[in-house]
PDB file of C-alpha atoms in Angstrom:
ATOM      1  CA  MET A   1      75.861  86.574  74.934  1.00  0.00           C
ATOM      2  CA  LEU A   2      79.506  86.413  75.939  1.00  0.00           C
ATOM      3  CA  ASN A   3      82.493  87.943  74.186  1.00  0.00           C
ATOM      4  CA  HIS A   4      85.587  87.500  76.350  1.00  0.00           C
ATOM      5  CA  ILE A   5      89.091  86.623  75.231  1.00  0.00           C
ATOM      6  CA  VAL A   6      92.346  86.100  77.142  1.00  0.00           C
ATOM      7  CA  ILE A   7      95.664  85.815  75.320  1.00  0.00           C
ATOM      8  CA  MET A   8      99.247  85.509  76.516  1.00  0.00           C
ATOM      9  CA  GLY A   9     102.297  86.144  74.407  1.00  0.00           C
ATOM     10  CA  ARG A  10     105.127  88.524  73.598  1.00  0.00           C
ATOM     11  CA  LEU A  11     104.821  91.994  72.133  1.00  0.00           C
ATOM     12  CA  THR A  12     106.059  92.045  68.541  1.00  0.00           C
ATOM     13  CA  ARG A  13     106.868  95.768  68.650  1.00  0.00           C
ATOM     14  CA  ASP A  14     106.835  98.681  71.068  1.00  0.00           C
ATOM     15  CA  PRO A  15     103.290  99.864  71.823  1.00  0.00           C
ATOM     16  CA  GLU A  16     102.214 102.933  69.818  1.00  0.00           C
ATOM     17  CA  LEU A  17     100.519 105.550  71.991  1.00  0.00           C
ATOM     18  CA  ARG A  18      98.377 108.121  70.183  1.00  0.00           C
ATOM     19  CA  TYR A  19      95.667 110.569  71.187  1.00  0.00           C
ATOM     20  CA  THR A  20      92.278 111.133  69.578  1.00  0.00           C
ATOM     21  CA  GLN A  21      91.133 114.639  68.661  1.00  0.00           C
ATOM     22  CA  SER A  22      89.492 114.851  72.087  1.00  0.00           C
ATOM     23  CA  GLN A  23      92.865 113.902  73.696  1.00  0.00           C
ATOM     24  CA  THR A  24      91.771 110.362  74.683  1.00  0.00           C
ATOM     25  CA  PRO A  25      94.833 108.075  74.866  1.00  0.00           C
ATOM     26  CA  VAL A  26      94.781 104.937  72.709  1.00  0.00           C
ATOM     27  CA  VAL A  27      97.574 102.405  72.273  1.00  0.00           C
ATOM     28  CA  SER A  28      98.000  99.777  69.578  1.00  0.00           C
ATOM     29  CA  PHE A  29     100.173  96.714  69.943  1.00  0.00           C
ATOM     30  CA  SER A  30     100.535  93.222  68.541  1.00  0.00           C
ATOM     31  CA  VAL A  31     101.016  90.009  70.519  1.00  0.00           C
ATOM     32  CA  ALA A  32     102.685  86.845  69.192  1.00  0.00           C
ATOM     33  CA  VAL A  33     100.802  83.853  70.639  1.00  0.00           C
ATOM     34  CA  ASP A  34     102.002  80.267  70.116  1.00  0.00           C
ATOM     35  CA  ARG A  35      99.404  77.635  69.322  1.00  0.00           C
ATOM     36  CA  ASP A  36      99.429  74.811  71.835  1.00  0.00           C
ATOM     37  CA  PHE A  37      98.846  72.056  69.310  1.00  0.00           C
ATOM     38  CA  GLY A  38     101.745  72.843  66.977  1.00  0.00           C
ATOM     39  CA  GLY A  39     105.032  70.986  67.103  1.00  0.00           C
ATOM     40  CA  ARG A  40     103.855  67.737  68.749  1.00  0.00           C
ATOM     41  CA  ASP A  41     104.349  65.610  65.660  1.00  0.00           C
ATOM     42  CA  GLY A  42     107.713  67.140  64.866  1.00  0.00           C
ATOM     43  CA  GLY A  43     106.169  69.918  62.816  1.00  0.00           C
ATOM     44  CA  GLU A  44     107.017  73.529  63.374  1.00  0.00           C
ATOM     45  CA  LYS A  45     105.039  75.300  66.085  1.00  0.00           C
ATOM     46  CA  GLN A  46     102.633  77.873  64.695  1.00  0.00           C
ATOM     47  CA  THR A  47     102.280  81.417  65.978  1.00  0.00           C
ATOM     48  CA  ASP A  48      99.372  83.834  65.655  1.00  0.00           C
ATOM     49  CA  PHE A  49     100.002  87.578  65.590  1.00  0.00           C
ATOM     50  CA  ILE A  50      97.038  89.269  67.250  1.00  0.00           C
ATOM     51  CA  ASP A  51      96.386  92.998  67.050  1.00  0.00           C
ATOM     52  CA  CYS A  52      95.272  94.660  70.278  1.00  0.00           C
ATOM     53  CA  VAL A  53      94.071  98.113  71.271  1.00  0.00           C
ATOM     54  CA  ALA A  54      93.657  99.688  74.714  1.00  0.00           C
ATOM     55  CA  TRP A  55      92.066 102.992  75.654  1.00  0.00           C
ATOM     56  CA  ARG A  56      92.444 105.704  78.288  1.00  0.00           C
ATOM     57  CA  SER A  57      94.424 104.806  81.429  1.00  0.00           C
ATOM     58  CA  THR A  58      94.982 101.246  80.226  1.00  0.00           C
ATOM     59  CA  ALA A  59      96.647 102.694  77.116  1.00  0.00           C
ATOM     60  CA  GLU A  60      98.977 104.849  79.196  1.00  0.00           C
ATOM     61  CA  PHE A  61      99.821 101.874  81.448  1.00  0.00           C
ATOM     62  CA  VAL A  62     100.738  99.662  78.477  1.00  0.00           C
ATOM     63  CA  SER A  63     102.785 102.423  76.864  1.00  0.00           C
ATOM     64  CA  LYS A  64     104.704 103.088  80.075  1.00  0.00           C
ATOM     65  CA  TYR A  65     105.542  99.548  81.238  1.00  0.00           C
ATOM     66  CA  PHE A  66     105.742  97.306  78.158  1.00  0.00           C
ATOM     67  CA  ARG A  67     108.232  97.091  75.291  1.00  0.00           C
ATOM     68  CA  LYS A  68     108.943  94.810  72.353  1.00  0.00           C
ATOM     69  CA  GLY A  69     109.548  91.278  73.667  1.00  0.00           C
ATOM     70  CA  SER A  70     107.640  91.789  76.939  1.00  0.00           C
ATOM     71  CA  MET A  71     105.446  88.882  77.987  1.00  0.00           C
ATOM     72  CA  VAL A  72     101.903  90.181  78.363  1.00  0.00           C
ATOM     73  CA  VAL A  73      98.487  88.802  79.290  1.00  0.00           C
ATOM     74  CA  VAL A  74      95.584  90.635  77.682  1.00  0.00           C
ATOM     75  CA  SER A  75      91.980  90.199  78.748  1.00  0.00           C
ATOM     76  CA  GLY A  76      89.205  91.837  76.782  1.00  0.00           C
ATOM     77  CA  ARG A  77      86.776  91.341  73.935  1.00  0.00           C
ATOM     78  CA  LEU A  78      87.164  90.394  70.301  1.00  0.00           C
ATOM     79  CA  GLN A  79      86.035  93.100  67.893  1.00  0.00           C
ATOM     80  CA  ILE A  80      85.545  92.707  64.147  1.00  0.00           C
ATOM     81  CA  ARG A  81      85.681  95.892  62.071  1.00  0.00           C
ATOM     82  CA  ASP A  82      84.695  96.449  58.454  1.00  0.00           C
ATOM     83  CA  TRP A  83      86.526  99.226  56.602  1.00  0.00           C
ATOM     84  CA  GLN A  84      87.554 100.383  53.131  1.00  0.00           C
ATOM     85  CA  ASP A  85      91.118 100.588  51.910  1.00  0.00           C
ATOM     86  CA  ARG A  86      92.496 103.415  49.738  1.00  0.00           C
ATOM     87  CA  ASP A  87      91.334 101.672  46.583  1.00  0.00           C
ATOM     88  CA  GLY A  88      87.769 101.395  47.864  1.00  0.00           C
ATOM     89  CA  ASN A  89      87.951  97.642  48.548  1.00  0.00           C
ATOM     90  CA  LYS A  90      85.993  96.343  51.515  1.00  0.00           C
ATOM     91  CA  ARG A  91      88.232  94.905  54.220  1.00  0.00           C
ATOM     92  CA  ARG A  92      87.633  93.203  57.559  1.00  0.00           C
ATOM     93  CA  SER A  93      89.979  93.026  60.527  1.00  0.00           C
ATOM     94  CA  ALA A  94      89.846  91.519  63.988  1.00  0.00           C
ATOM     95  CA  GLU A  95      91.430  92.935  67.124  1.00  0.00           C
ATOM     96  CA  VAL A  96      91.290  92.485  70.882  1.00  0.00           C
ATOM     97  CA  VAL A  97      89.984  95.508  72.763  1.00  0.00           C
ATOM     98  CA  ALA A  98      91.853  95.203  76.071  1.00  0.00           C
ATOM     99  CA  ASP A  99      89.972  95.698  79.336  1.00  0.00           C
ATOM    100  CA  ASN A 100      92.824  94.435  81.532  1.00  0.00           C
ATOM    101  CA  VAL A 101      96.534  94.065  80.827  1.00  0.00           C
ATOM    102  CA  TYR A 102      98.846  92.045  83.072  1.00  0.00           C
ATOM    103  CA  PHE A 103     102.564  91.393  83.279  1.00  0.00           C
ATOM    104  CA  GLY A 104     103.240  87.890  81.971  1.00  0.00           C
ATOM    105  CA  GLU A 105     106.604  87.361  83.676  1.00  0.00           C
ATOM    106  CA  SER A 106     107.964  87.606  87.169  1.00  0.00           C
ATOM    107  CA  ARG A 107     110.039  90.573  88.268  1.00  0.00           C
ATOM    108  CA  ARG A 108     113.182  88.464  88.331  1.00  0.00           C
ATOM    109  CA  ARG A 109     112.758  87.551  84.652  1.00  0.00           C
ATOM    110  CA  GLU A 110     112.142  91.182  83.704  1.00  0.00           C
ATOM    111  CA  ASP A 111     115.200  92.358  85.648  1.00  0.00           C
ATOM    112  CA  ASP A 112     117.352  89.722  83.912  1.00  0.00           C
ATOM    113  CA  ASN A 113     116.161  90.951  80.512  1.00  0.00           C
ATOM    114  CA  ARG A 114     115.876  94.671  81.225  1.00  0.00           C
ATOM    115  CA  ASP A 115     118.218  95.590  78.372  1.00  0.00           C
ATOM    116  CA  SER A 116     116.465  93.189  76.002  1.00  0.00           C
ATOM    117  CA  TYR A 117     113.150  94.974  75.971  1.00  0.00           C
ATOM    118  CA  GLY A 118     113.393  97.999  78.209  1.00  0.00           C
ATOM    119  CA  ALA A 119     111.534  96.699  81.240  1.00  0.00           C
ATOM    120  CA  GLY A 120     112.091  98.843  84.287  1.00  0.00           C
ATOM    121  CA  ASN A 121     112.124  97.740  87.889  1.00  0.00           C
ATOM    122  CA  TYR A 122     108.351  97.861  88.309  1.00  0.00           C
ATOM    123  CA  ALA A 123     107.346  94.577  89.917  1.00  0.00           C
ATOM    124  CA  GLY A 124     105.257  92.299  87.722  1.00  0.00           C
ATOM    125  CA  SER A 125     103.601  88.951  88.186  1.00  0.00           C
ATOM    126  CA  SER A 126     102.312  86.264  85.891  1.00  0.00           C
ATOM    127  CA  TYR A 127      99.524  85.760  88.413  1.00  0.00           C
ATOM    128  CA  GLY A 128      98.001  89.194  87.932  1.00  0.00           C
ATOM    129  CA  GLY A 129      99.675  90.810  90.944  1.00  0.00           C
ATOM    130  CA  ASN A 130     100.245  93.960  88.922  1.00  0.00           C
ATOM    131  CA  SER A 131      97.950  94.969  86.152  1.00  0.00           C
ATOM    132  CA  TYR A 132      95.811  97.726  84.925  1.00  0.00           C
ATOM    133  CA  ASP A 133      92.118  97.127  85.309  1.00  0.00           C
ATOM    134  CA  SER A 134      90.180  99.810  83.457  1.00  0.00           C
ATOM    135  CA  ASN A 135      87.414  99.544  86.055  1.00  0.00           C
ATOM    136  CA  ARG A 136      89.636 100.031  89.123  1.00  0.00           C
ATOM    137  CA  GLY A 137      92.822 101.805  88.054  1.00  0.00           C
ATOM    138  CA  ALA A 138      96.459 100.767  88.352  1.00  0.00           C
ATOM    139  CA  SER A 139      97.312  98.463  91.180  1.00  0.00           C
ATOM    140  CA  ALA A 140     100.426  98.998  93.247  1.00  0.00           C
ATOM    141  CA  PRO A 141     103.315  96.557  93.127  1.00  0.00           C
ATOM    142  CA  ALA A 142     102.487  93.302  94.899  1.00  0.00           C
ATOM    143  CA  ARG A 143     103.295  94.340  98.476  1.00  0.00           C
ATOM    144  CA  SER A 144      99.989  93.584 100.142  1.00  0.00           C
ATOM    145  CA  GLY A 145     101.361  91.528 103.022  1.00  0.00           C
ATOM    146  CA  PHE A 146     102.745  88.802 100.781  1.00  0.00           C
ATOM    147  CA  GLU A 147     106.402  88.013 100.556  1.00  0.00           C
ATOM    148  CA  GLU A 148     108.415  85.791  98.265  1.00  0.00           C
ATOM    149  CA  LEU A 149     109.317  82.447  99.833  1.00  0.00           C
ATOM    150  CA  SER A 150     112.635  80.835  99.085  1.00  0.00           C
ATOM    151  CA  ASP A 151     112.878  77.109  98.389  1.00  0.00           C
ATOM    152  CA  ASP A 152     114.404  76.404 101.831  1.00  0.00           C
ATOM    153  CA  ASP A 153     111.707  78.071 103.972  1.00  0.00           C
ATOM    154  CA  GLY A 154     110.563  74.749 105.438  1.00  0.00           C
ATOM    155  CA  GLU A 155     106.869  74.876 106.172  1.00  0.00           C
ATOM    156  CA  LEU A 156     104.400  76.887 104.191  1.00  0.00           C
ATOM    157  CA  PRO A 157     102.080  79.208 106.166  1.00  0.00           C
ATOM    158  CA  PHE A 158      98.894  77.418 105.086  1.00  0.00           C
TER     159      PHE A 158
END
C-alpha cells in the first residue's frame, strides 16, 4: 500500500507551533493549492485549502522559516481522523502529515518579498536545495559546490 502526497502552495496563515504535554513540538498550518484544471474555459480558478501538521524538528523548521504567504512544498502522507465535536456529533477531517517541507521559491523571490511575509535571508530553492527531512535533519543552505549561473555565462559546464 502507498500513501504519499506532495502539495505546493502558499501558507494561508502563520504556522502555529505548540508543544504536547511531553514537550514534543507540533506545528499546524494550512496551504492554499490551486487546481490545475480551473480557469481554462474562462471560469474562475479553484483553490483547495489543505490542513497540514508537522512534528518534532520539522515543526520547529516550519515555524522558524515560513510565514503567511510563503510558497511551500509539503511531502508526506494523507491522514483521515474521526472525532466528536462539542455537541457530540461525529466529524471527519483530512490533513497532510508532513515528512519533508521545502522552500517553494528561490532566494531572490523571498528577498524581494521579505516584508510581505517575513522571510529572512535563509537561502531557499524550489528544487529542494533547502528543506527539512525528518529522517536526516536540516540541510544547510545550497552551497555544496554549486553556484548560480547568470544568463551570459556562455557554455554550461555539462
